[in-house]
PDB file of C-alpha atoms in Angstrom:
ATOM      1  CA  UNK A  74       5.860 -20.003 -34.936  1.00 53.00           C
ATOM      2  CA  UNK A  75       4.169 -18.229 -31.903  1.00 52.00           C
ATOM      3  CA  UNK A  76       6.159 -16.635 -28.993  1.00 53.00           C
ATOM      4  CA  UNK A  77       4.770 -18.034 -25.500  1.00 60.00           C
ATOM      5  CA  UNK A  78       3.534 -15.729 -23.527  1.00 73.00           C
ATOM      6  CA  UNK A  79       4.490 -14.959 -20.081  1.00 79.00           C
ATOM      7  CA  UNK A  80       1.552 -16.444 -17.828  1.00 85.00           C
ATOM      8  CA  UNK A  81      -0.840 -13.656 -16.018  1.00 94.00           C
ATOM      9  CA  UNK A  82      -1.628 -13.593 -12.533  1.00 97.00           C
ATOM     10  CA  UNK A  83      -4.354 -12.563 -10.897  1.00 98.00           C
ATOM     11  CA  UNK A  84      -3.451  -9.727  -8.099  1.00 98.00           C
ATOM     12  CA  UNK A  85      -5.311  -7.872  -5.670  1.00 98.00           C
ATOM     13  CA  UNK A  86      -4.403  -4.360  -4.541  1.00 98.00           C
ATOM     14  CA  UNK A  87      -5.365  -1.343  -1.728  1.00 98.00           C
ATOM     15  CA  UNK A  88      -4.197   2.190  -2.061  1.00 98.00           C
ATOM     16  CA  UNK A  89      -2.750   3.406   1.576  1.00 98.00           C
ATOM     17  CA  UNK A  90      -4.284   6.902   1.784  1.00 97.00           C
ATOM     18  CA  UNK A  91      -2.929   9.397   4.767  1.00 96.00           C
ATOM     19  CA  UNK A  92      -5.824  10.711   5.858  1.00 93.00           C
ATOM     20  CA  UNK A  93      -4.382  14.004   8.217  1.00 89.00           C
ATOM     21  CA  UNK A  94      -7.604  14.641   9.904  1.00 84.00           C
ATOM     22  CA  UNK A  95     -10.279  12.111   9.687  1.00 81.00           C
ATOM     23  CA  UNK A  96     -13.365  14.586  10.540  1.00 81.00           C
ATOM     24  CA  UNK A  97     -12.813  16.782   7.166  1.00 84.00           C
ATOM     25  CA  UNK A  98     -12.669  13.526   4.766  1.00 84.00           C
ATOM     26  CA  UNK A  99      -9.243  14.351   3.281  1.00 89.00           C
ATOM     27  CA  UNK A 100      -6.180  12.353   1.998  1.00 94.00           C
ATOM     28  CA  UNK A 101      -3.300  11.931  -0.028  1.00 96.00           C
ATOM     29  CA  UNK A 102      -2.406   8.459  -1.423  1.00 97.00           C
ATOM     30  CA  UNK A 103       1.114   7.686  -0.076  1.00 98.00           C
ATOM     31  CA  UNK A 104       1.232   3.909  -0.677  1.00 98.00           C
ATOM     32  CA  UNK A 105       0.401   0.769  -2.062  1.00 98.00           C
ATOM     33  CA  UNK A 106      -0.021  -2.793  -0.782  1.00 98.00           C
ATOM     34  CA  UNK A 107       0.162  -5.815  -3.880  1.00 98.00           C
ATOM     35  CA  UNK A 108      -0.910  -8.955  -3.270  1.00 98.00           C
ATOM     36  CA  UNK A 109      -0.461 -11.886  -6.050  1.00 98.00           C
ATOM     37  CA  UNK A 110      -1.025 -15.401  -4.139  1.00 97.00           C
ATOM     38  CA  UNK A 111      -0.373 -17.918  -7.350  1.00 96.00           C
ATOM     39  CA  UNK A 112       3.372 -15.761  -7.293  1.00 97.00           C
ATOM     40  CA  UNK A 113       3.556 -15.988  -3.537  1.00 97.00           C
ATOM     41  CA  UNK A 114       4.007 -12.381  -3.184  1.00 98.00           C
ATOM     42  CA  UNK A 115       3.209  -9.545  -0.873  1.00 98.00           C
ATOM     43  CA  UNK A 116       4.538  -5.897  -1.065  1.00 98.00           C
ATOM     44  CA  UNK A 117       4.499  -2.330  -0.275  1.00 98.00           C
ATOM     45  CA  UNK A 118       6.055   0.038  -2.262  1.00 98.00           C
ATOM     46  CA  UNK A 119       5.367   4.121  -1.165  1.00 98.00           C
ATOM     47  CA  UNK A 120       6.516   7.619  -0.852  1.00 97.00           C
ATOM     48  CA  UNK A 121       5.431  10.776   0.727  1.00 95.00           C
ATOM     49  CA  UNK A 122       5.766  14.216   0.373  1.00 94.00           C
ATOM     50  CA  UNK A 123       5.960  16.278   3.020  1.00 94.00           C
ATOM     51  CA  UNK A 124       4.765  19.378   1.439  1.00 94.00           C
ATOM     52  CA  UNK A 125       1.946  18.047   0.388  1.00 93.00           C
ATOM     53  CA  UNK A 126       1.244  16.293   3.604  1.00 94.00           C
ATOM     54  CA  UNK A 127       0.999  19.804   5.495  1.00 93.00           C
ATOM     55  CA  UNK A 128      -1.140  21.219   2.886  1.00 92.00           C
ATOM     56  CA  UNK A 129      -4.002  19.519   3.903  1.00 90.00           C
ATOM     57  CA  UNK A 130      -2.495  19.740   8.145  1.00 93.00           C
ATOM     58  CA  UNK A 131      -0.056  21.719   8.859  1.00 94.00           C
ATOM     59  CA  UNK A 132       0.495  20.075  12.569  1.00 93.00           C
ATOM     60  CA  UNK A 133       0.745  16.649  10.671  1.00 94.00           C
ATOM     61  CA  UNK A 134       3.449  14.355  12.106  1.00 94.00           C
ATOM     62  CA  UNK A 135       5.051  12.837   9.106  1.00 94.00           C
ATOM     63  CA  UNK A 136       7.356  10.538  11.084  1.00 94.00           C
ATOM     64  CA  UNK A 137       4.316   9.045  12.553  1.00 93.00           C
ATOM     65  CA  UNK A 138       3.087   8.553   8.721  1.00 95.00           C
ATOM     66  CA  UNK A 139       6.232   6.676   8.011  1.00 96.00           C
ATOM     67  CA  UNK A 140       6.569   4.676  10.992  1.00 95.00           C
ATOM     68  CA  UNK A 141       3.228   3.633  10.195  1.00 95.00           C
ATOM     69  CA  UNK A 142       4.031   2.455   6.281  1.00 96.00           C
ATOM     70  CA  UNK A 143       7.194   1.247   7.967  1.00 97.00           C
ATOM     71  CA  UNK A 144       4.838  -1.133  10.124  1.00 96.00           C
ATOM     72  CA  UNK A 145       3.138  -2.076   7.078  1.00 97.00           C
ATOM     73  CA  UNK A 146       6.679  -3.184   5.101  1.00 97.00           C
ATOM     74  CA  UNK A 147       7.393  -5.171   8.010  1.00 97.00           C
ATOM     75  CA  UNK A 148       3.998  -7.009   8.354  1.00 97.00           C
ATOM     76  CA  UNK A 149       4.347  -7.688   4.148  1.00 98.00           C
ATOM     77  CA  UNK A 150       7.840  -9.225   4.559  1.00 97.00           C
ATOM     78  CA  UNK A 151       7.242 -11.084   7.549  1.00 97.00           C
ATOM     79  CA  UNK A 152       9.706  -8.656   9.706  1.00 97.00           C
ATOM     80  CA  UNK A 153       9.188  -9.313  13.562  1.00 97.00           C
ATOM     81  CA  UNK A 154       8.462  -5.266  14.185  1.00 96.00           C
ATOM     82  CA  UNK A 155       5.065  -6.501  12.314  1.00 96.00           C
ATOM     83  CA  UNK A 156       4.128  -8.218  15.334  1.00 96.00           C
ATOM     84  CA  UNK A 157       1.651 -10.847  15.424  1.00 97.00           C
ATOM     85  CA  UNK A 158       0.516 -10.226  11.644  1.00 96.00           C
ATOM     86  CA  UNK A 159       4.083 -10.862  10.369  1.00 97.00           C
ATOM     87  CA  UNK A 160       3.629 -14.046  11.283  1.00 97.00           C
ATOM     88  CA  UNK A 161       0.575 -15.236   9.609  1.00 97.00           C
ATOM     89  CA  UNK A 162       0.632 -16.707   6.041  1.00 97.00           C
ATOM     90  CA  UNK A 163       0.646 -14.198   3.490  1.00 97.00           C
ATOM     91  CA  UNK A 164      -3.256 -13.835   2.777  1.00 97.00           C
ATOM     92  CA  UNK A 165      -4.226 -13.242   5.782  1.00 97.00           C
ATOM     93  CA  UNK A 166      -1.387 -10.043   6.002  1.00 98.00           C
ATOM     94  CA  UNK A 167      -2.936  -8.519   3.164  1.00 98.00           C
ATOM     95  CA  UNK A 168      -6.283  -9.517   5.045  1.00 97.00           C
ATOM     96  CA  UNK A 169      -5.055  -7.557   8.258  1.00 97.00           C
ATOM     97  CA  UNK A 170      -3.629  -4.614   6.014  1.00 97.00           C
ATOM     98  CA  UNK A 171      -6.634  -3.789   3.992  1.00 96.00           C
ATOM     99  CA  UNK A 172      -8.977  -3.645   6.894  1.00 95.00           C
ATOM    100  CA  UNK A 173     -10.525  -0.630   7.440  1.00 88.00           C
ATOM    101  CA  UNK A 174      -8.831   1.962  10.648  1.00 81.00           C
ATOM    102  CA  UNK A 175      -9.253   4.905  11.656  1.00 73.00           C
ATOM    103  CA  UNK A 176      -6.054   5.934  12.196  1.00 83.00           C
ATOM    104  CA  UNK A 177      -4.448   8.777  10.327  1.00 89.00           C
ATOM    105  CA  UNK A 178      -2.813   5.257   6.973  1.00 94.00           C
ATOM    106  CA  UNK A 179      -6.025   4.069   5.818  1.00 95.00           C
ATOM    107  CA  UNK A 180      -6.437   1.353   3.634  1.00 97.00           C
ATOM    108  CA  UNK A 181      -8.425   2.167   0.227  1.00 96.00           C
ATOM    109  CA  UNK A 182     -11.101   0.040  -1.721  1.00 97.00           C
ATOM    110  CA  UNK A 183      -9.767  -3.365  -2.725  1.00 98.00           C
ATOM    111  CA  UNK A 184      -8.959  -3.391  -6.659  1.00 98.00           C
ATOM    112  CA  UNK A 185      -7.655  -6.234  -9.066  1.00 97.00           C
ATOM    113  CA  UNK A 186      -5.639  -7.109 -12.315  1.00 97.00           C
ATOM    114  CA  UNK A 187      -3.394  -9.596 -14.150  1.00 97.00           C
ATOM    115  CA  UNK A 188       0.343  -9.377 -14.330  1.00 97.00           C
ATOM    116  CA  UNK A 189       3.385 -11.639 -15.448  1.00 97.00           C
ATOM    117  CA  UNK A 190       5.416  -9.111 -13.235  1.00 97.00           C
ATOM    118  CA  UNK A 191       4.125  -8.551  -9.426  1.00 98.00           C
ATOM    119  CA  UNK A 192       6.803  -6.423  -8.653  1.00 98.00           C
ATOM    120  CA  UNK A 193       6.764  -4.541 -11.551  1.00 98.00           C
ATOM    121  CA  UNK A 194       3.348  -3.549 -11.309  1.00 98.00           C
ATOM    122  CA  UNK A 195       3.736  -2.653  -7.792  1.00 98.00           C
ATOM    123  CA  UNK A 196       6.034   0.200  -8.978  1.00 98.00           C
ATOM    124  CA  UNK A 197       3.163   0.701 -11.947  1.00 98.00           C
ATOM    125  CA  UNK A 198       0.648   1.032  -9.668  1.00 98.00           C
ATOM    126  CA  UNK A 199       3.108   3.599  -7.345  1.00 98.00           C
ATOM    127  CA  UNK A 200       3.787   5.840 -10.022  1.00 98.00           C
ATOM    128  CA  UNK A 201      -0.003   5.785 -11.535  1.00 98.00           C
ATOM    129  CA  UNK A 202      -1.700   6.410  -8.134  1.00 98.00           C
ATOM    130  CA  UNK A 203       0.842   8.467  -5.910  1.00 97.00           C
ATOM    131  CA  UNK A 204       3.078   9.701  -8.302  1.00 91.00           C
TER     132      UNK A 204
END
């Protein structure tokens, strides 16, 4: 007798990348965005490190980094500091946070995979690609 297995769902991801100064190309991945729409779900899980931050600027502003992934937890859970966004069905949030900016959080490519677990691989994905 087989074991069912859990059911796998398709989920799209974006790396959020703090990119100090924009003009010398540089950045350190601080975050990242999961979205799995057959689960309903939509989350941010990061971290940054300070030290590391100021490595690549030392006149970087690392409250300003974490107001800004702040912004971006609010805008995934619907949180009314996420302004207009927040609002909008859950799609179109992840459309809004992987857009391309130019501000010092940057959204990376646009990547993909199967899960049983959305949350889960949220922290996966955390560990793998910020550490």
């Amino acid at each position: 007798m087989s074991v069912p297995s859990e059911p796998k769902l398709a989920y799209e991801y974006v790396v959020l990348r703090c990119v100090p100064r924009v003009d010398r190309e540089e950045f350190l991945n601080v975050g990242v965005v999961l979205h799995c729409q057959q689960a309903d779900f939509l989350d941010v899980a990061w971290r940054i490190d300070p030290e590391r931050l100021q490595v690549l600027d030392p006149m970087i502003d690392t409250d300003q980094v974490c107001e800004a992934l702040a912004f971006v937890e609010a805008v995934c859970t619907g949180h009314p500091t996420g302004g207009a966004p927040a609002a909008q069905p859950l799609s179109q949030r992840f459309g809004f946070l992987k857009a391309p900016r130019s501000t010092v959080l940057q959204p990376g490519p646009v990547h993909g995979g199967v899960t049983s677990d959305p949350a889960r691989e949220l922290q996966r994905l955390l560990e793998q690609l910020v550490g």
